[in-house]
mmCIF file of C-alpha atoms and ligand atoms in Angstrom:
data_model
loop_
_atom_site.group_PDB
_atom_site.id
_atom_site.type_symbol
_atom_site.label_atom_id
_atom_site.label_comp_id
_atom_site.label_asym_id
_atom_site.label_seq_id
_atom_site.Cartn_x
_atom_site.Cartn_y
_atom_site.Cartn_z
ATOM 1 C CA UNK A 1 -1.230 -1.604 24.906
ATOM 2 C CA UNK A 2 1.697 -3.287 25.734
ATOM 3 C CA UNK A 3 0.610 -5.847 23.398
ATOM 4 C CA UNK A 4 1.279 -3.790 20.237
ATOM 5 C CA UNK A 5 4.691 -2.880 21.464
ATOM 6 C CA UNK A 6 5.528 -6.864 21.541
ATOM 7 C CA UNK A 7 3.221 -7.245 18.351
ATOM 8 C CA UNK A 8 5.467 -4.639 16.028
ATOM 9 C CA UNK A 9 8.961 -6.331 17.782
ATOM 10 C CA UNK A 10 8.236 -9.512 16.886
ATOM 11 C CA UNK A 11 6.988 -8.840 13.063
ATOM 12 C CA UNK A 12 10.053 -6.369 12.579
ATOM 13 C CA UNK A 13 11.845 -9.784 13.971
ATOM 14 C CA UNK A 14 10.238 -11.774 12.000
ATOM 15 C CA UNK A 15 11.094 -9.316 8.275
ATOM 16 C CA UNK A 16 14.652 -9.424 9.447
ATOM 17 C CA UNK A 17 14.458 -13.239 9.438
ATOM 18 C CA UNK A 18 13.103 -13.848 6.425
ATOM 19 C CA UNK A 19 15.009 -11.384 4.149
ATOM 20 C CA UNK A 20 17.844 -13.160 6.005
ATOM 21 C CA UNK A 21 17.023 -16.824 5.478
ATOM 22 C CA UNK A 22 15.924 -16.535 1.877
ATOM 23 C CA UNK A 23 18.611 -14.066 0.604
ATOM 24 C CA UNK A 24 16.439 -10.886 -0.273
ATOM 25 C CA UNK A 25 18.589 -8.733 2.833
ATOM 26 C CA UNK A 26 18.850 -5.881 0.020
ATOM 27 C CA UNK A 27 15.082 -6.047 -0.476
ATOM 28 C CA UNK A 28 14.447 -2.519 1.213
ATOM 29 C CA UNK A 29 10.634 -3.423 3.130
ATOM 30 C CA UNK A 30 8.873 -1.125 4.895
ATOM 31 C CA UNK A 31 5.858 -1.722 7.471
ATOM 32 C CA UNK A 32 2.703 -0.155 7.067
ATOM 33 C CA UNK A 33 0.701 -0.186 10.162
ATOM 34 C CA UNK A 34 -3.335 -0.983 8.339
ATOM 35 C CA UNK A 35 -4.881 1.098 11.200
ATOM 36 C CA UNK A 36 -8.879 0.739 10.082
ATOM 37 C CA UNK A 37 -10.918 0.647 13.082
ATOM 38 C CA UNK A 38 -8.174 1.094 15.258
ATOM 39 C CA UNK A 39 -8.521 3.907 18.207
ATOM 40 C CA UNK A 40 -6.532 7.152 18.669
ATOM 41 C CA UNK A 41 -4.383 5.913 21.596
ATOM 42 C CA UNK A 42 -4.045 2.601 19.882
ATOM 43 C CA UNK A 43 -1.865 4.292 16.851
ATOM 44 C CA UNK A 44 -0.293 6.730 19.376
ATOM 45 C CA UNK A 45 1.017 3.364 21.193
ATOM 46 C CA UNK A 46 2.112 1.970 17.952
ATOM 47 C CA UNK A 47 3.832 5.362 17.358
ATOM 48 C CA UNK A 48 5.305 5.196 20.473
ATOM 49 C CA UNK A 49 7.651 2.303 19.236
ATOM 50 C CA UNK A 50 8.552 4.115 16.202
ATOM 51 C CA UNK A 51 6.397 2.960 13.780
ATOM 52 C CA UNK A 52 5.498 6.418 11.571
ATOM 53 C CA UNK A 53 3.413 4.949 8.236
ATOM 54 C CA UNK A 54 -0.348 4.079 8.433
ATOM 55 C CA UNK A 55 -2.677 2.706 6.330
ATOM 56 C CA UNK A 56 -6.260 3.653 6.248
ATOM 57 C CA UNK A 57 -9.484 2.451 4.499
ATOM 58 C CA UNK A 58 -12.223 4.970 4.552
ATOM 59 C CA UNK A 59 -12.483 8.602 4.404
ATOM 60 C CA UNK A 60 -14.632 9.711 6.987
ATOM 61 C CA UNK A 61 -12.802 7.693 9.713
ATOM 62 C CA UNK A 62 -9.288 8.643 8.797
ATOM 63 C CA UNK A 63 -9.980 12.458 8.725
ATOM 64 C CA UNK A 64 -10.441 11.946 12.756
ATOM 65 C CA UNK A 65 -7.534 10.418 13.480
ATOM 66 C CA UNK A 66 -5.711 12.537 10.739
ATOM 67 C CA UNK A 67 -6.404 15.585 12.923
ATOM 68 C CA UNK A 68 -5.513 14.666 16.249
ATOM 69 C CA UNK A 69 -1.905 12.732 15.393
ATOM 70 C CA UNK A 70 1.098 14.754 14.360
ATOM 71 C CA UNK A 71 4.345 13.295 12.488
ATOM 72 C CA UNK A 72 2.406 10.676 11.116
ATOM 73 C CA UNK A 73 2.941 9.357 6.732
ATOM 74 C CA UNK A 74 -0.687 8.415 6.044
ATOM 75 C CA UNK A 75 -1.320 6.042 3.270
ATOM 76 C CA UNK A 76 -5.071 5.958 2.038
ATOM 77 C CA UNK A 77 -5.554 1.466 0.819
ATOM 78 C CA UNK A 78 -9.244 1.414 0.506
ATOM 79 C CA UNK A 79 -11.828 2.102 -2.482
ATOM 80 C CA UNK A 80 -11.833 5.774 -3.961
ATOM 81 C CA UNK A 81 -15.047 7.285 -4.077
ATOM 82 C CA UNK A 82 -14.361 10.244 -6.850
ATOM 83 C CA UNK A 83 -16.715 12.765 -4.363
ATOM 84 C CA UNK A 84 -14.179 12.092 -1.859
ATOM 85 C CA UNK A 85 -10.667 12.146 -3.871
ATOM 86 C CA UNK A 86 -10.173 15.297 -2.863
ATOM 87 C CA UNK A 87 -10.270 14.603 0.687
ATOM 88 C CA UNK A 88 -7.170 12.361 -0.259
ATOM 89 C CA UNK A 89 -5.336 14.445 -1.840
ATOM 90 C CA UNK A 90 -5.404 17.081 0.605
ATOM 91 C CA UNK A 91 -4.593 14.965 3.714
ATOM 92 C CA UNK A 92 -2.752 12.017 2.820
ATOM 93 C CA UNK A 93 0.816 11.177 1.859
ATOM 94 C CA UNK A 94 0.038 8.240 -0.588
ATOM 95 C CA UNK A 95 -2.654 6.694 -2.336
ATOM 96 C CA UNK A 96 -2.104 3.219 -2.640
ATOM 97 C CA UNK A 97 -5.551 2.366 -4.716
ATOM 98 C CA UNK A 98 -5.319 4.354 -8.567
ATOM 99 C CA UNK A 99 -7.014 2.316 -10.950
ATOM 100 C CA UNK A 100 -8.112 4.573 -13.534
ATOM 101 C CA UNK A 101 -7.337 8.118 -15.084
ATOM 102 C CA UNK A 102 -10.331 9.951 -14.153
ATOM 103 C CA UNK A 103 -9.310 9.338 -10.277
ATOM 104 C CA UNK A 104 -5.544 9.695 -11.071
ATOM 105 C CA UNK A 105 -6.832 13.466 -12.486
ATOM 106 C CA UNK A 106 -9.158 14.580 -10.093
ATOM 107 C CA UNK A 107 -6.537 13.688 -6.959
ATOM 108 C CA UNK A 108 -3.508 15.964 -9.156
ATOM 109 C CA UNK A 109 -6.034 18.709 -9.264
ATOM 110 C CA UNK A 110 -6.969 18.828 -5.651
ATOM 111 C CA UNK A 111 -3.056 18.415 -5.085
ATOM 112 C CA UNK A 112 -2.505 21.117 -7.060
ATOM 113 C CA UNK A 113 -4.823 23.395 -5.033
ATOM 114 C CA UNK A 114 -3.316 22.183 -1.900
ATOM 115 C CA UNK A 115 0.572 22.829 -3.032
ATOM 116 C CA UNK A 116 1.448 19.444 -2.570
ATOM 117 C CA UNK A 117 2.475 15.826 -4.084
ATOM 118 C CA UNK A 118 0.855 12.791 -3.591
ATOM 119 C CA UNK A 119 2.836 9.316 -3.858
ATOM 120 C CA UNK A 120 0.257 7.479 -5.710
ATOM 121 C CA UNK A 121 0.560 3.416 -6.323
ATOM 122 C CA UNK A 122 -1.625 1.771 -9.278
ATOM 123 C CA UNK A 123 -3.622 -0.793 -7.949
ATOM 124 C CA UNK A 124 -3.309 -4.409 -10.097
ATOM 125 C CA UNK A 125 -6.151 -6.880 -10.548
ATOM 126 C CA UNK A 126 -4.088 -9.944 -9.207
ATOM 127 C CA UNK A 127 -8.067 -11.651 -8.312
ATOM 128 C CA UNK A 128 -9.024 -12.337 -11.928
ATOM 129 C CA UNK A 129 -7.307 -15.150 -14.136
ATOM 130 C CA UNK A 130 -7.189 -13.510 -16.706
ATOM 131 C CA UNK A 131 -4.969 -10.480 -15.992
ATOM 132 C CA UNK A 132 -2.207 -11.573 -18.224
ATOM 133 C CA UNK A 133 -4.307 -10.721 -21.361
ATOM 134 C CA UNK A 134 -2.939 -8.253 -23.375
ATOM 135 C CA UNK A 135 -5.877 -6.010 -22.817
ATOM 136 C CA UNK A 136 -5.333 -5.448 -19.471
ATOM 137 C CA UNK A 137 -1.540 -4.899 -19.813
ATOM 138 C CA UNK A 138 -2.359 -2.416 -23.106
ATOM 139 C CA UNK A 139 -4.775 -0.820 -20.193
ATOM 140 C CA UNK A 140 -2.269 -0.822 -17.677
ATOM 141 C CA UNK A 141 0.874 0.671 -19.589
ATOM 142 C CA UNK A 142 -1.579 3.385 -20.763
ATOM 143 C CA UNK A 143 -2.900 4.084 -17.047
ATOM 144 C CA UNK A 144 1.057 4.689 -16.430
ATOM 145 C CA UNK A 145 1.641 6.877 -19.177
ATOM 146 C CA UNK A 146 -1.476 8.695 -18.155
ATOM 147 C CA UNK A 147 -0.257 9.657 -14.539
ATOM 148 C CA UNK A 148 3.223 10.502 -15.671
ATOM 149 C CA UNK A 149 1.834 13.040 -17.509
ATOM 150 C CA UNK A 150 0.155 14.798 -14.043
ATOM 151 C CA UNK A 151 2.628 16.996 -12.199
ATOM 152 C CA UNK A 152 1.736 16.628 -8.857
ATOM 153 C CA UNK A 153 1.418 12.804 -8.767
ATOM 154 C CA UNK A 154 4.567 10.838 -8.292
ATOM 155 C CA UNK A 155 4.131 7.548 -9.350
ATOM 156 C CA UNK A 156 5.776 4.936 -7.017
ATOM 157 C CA UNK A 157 4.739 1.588 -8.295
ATOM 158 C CA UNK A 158 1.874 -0.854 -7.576
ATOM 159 C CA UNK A 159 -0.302 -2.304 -5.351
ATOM 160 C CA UNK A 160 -2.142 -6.087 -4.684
ATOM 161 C CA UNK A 161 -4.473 -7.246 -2.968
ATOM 162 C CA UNK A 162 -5.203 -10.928 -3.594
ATOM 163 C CA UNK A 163 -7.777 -13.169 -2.372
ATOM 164 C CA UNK A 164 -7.268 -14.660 1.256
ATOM 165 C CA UNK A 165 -5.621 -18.042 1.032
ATOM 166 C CA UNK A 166 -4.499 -20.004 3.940
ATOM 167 C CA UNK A 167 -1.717 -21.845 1.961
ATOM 168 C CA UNK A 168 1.509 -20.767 1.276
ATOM 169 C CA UNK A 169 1.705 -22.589 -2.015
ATOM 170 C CA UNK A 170 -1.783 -20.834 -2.859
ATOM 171 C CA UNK A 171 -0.424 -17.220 -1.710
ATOM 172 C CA UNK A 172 2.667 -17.574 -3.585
ATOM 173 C CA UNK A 173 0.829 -18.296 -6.721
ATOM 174 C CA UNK A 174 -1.402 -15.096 -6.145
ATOM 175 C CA UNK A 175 1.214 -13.101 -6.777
ATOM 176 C CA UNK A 176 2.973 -14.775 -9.870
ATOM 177 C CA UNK A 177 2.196 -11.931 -11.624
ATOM 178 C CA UNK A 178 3.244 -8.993 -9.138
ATOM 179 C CA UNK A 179 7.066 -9.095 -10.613
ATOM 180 C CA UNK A 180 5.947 -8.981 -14.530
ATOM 181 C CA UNK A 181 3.636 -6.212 -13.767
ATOM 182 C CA UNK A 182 6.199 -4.098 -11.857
ATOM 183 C CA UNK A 183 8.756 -4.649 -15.021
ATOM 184 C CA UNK A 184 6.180 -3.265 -16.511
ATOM 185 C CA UNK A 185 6.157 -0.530 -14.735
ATOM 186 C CA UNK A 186 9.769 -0.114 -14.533
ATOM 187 C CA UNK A 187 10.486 0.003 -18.666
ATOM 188 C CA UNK A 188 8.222 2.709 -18.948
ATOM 189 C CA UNK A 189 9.018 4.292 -15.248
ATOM 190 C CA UNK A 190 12.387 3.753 -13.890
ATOM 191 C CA UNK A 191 12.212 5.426 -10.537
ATOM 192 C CA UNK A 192 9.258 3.186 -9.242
ATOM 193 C CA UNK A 193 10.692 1.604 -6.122
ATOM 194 C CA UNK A 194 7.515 0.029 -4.746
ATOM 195 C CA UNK A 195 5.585 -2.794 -4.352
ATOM 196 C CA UNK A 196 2.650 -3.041 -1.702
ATOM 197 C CA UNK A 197 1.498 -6.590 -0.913
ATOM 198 C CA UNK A 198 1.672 -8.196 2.048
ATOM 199 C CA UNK A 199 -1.115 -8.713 5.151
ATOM 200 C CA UNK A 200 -0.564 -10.564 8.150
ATOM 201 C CA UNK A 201 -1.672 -13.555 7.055
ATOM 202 C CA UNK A 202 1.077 -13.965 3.968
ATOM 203 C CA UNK A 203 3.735 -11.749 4.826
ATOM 204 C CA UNK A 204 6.431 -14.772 3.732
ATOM 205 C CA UNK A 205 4.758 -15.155 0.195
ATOM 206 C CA UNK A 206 4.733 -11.107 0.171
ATOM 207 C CA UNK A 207 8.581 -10.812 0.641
ATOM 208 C CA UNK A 208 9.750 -13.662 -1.623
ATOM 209 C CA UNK A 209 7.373 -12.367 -4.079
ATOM 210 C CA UNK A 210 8.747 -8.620 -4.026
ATOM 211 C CA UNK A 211 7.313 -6.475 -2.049
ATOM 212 C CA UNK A 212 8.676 -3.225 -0.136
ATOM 213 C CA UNK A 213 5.519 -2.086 1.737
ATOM 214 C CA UNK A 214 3.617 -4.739 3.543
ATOM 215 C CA UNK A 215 0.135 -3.482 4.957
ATOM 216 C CA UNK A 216 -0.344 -5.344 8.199
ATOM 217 C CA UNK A 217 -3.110 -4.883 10.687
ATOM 218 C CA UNK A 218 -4.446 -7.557 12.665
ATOM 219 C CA UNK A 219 -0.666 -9.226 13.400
ATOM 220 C CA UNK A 220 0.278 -5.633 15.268
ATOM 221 C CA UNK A 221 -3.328 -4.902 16.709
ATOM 222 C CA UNK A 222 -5.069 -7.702 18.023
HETATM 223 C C1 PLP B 1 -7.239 -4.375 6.286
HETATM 224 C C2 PLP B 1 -6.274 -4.353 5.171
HETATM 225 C C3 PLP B 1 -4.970 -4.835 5.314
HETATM 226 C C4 PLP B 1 -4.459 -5.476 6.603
HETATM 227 O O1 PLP B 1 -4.991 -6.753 6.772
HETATM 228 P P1 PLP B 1 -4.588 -7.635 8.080
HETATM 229 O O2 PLP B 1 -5.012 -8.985 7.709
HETATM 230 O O3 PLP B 1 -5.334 -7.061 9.232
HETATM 231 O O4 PLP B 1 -3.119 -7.524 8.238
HETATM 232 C C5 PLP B 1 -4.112 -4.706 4.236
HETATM 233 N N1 PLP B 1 -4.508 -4.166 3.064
HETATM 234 C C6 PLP B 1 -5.749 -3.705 2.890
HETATM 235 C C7 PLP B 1 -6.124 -3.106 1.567
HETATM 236 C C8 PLP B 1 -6.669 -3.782 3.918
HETATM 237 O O5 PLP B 1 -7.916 -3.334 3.720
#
């Protein structure tokens, strides 16, 4: 356990390093802890040294953990099954993985029931070549328009989640087009402040490529 403590010091060490060395200090970045798999007392260590956001993939597992911890910001980052959306509306604090307006509608209605908001990110194809067509930026401009519309959503800004590449040169390029997309966003959607990319295995690429929410798991964990 004492391994997570000196897990989380060292990558908070490492962020302030980075944003330091390569001139992005104003770049506000914020650690998710990805806690899939992960036990009970293993987030309550992690919690221990402060750290209050978690990131979890599926439903079922999360709802345990959901119940037992207190003070906790949870972010659901996996697939959304549209039986279960309303499970994430009701218990989470942000969705990180909107793709499409039926899902964006069914989590503001369940939101709705449950008094609340949910911080909701849209989640951009950064795997397929392609993504610069001007189909899938029509799509994506209309996909913000769409949850702009829905009064319990607040739309925060996007997510990626590229393929895994061991080189840096390789990582950097899978996210060439995080920045255009979030302009995007941003013209249409001024008070989006967030960009989530970023695992342990590219967290330098992450930064220097944007983002203010990096999802890391196995670097605090294991
Ligand atoms: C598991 C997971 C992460 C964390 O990956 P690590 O390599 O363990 O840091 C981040 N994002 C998503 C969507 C994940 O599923």
């Amino acid at each position: 356990m004492l391994k997570i403590l000196k897990n989380l010091k060292k990558i908070r060490k490492k962020i302030t390093y980075i944003k330091n060395k390569y001139e992005c200090s104003q770049q506000n970045i914020r650690l998710l802890a990805v806690s899939k798999f992960r036990s009970i007392s293993e987030i309550q260590t992690a919690k221990l040294y402060k750290q209050r956001e978690f990131g979890e993939n599926y439903v079922q597992e999360s709802l345990l953990k959901i119940k037992k911890l207190q003070n906790i910001k949870w972010h659901f980052i996996g697939q959304i099954q549209s039986n279960k959306a309303h499970i994430i509306a009701k218990n989470f604090s942000w969705c990180h993985t909107v793709e499409n307006e039926k899902i964006a509608k069914i989590l503001d209605k369940h939101c709705f029931e449950n008094k609340k908001k949910l911080n909701v990110l849209i989640q951009v194809n950064i795997r397929n070549k392609y993504i610069t067509s001007q189909i899938n930026i029509k799509n994506f401009k209309i996909l913000i328009k769409k949850i702009l519309i829905l009064k319990n959503l607040n739309l925060r800004g996007i997510m990626g989640m590229p393929y895994k590449h061991i080189n840096y040169n390789d990582q950097i390029k899978s996210y060439k087009n995080i920045k255009p997309y979030f302009s995007i966003m941003k013209d249409l959607h001024s008070y989006a402040d967030t960009i989530s990319i970023g695992t342990s295995h590219d967290i330098k690429a992450a930064i220097l490529s944007g983002s203010t929410l990096l999802r890391i798991g196995s670097q605090i964990f294991d």
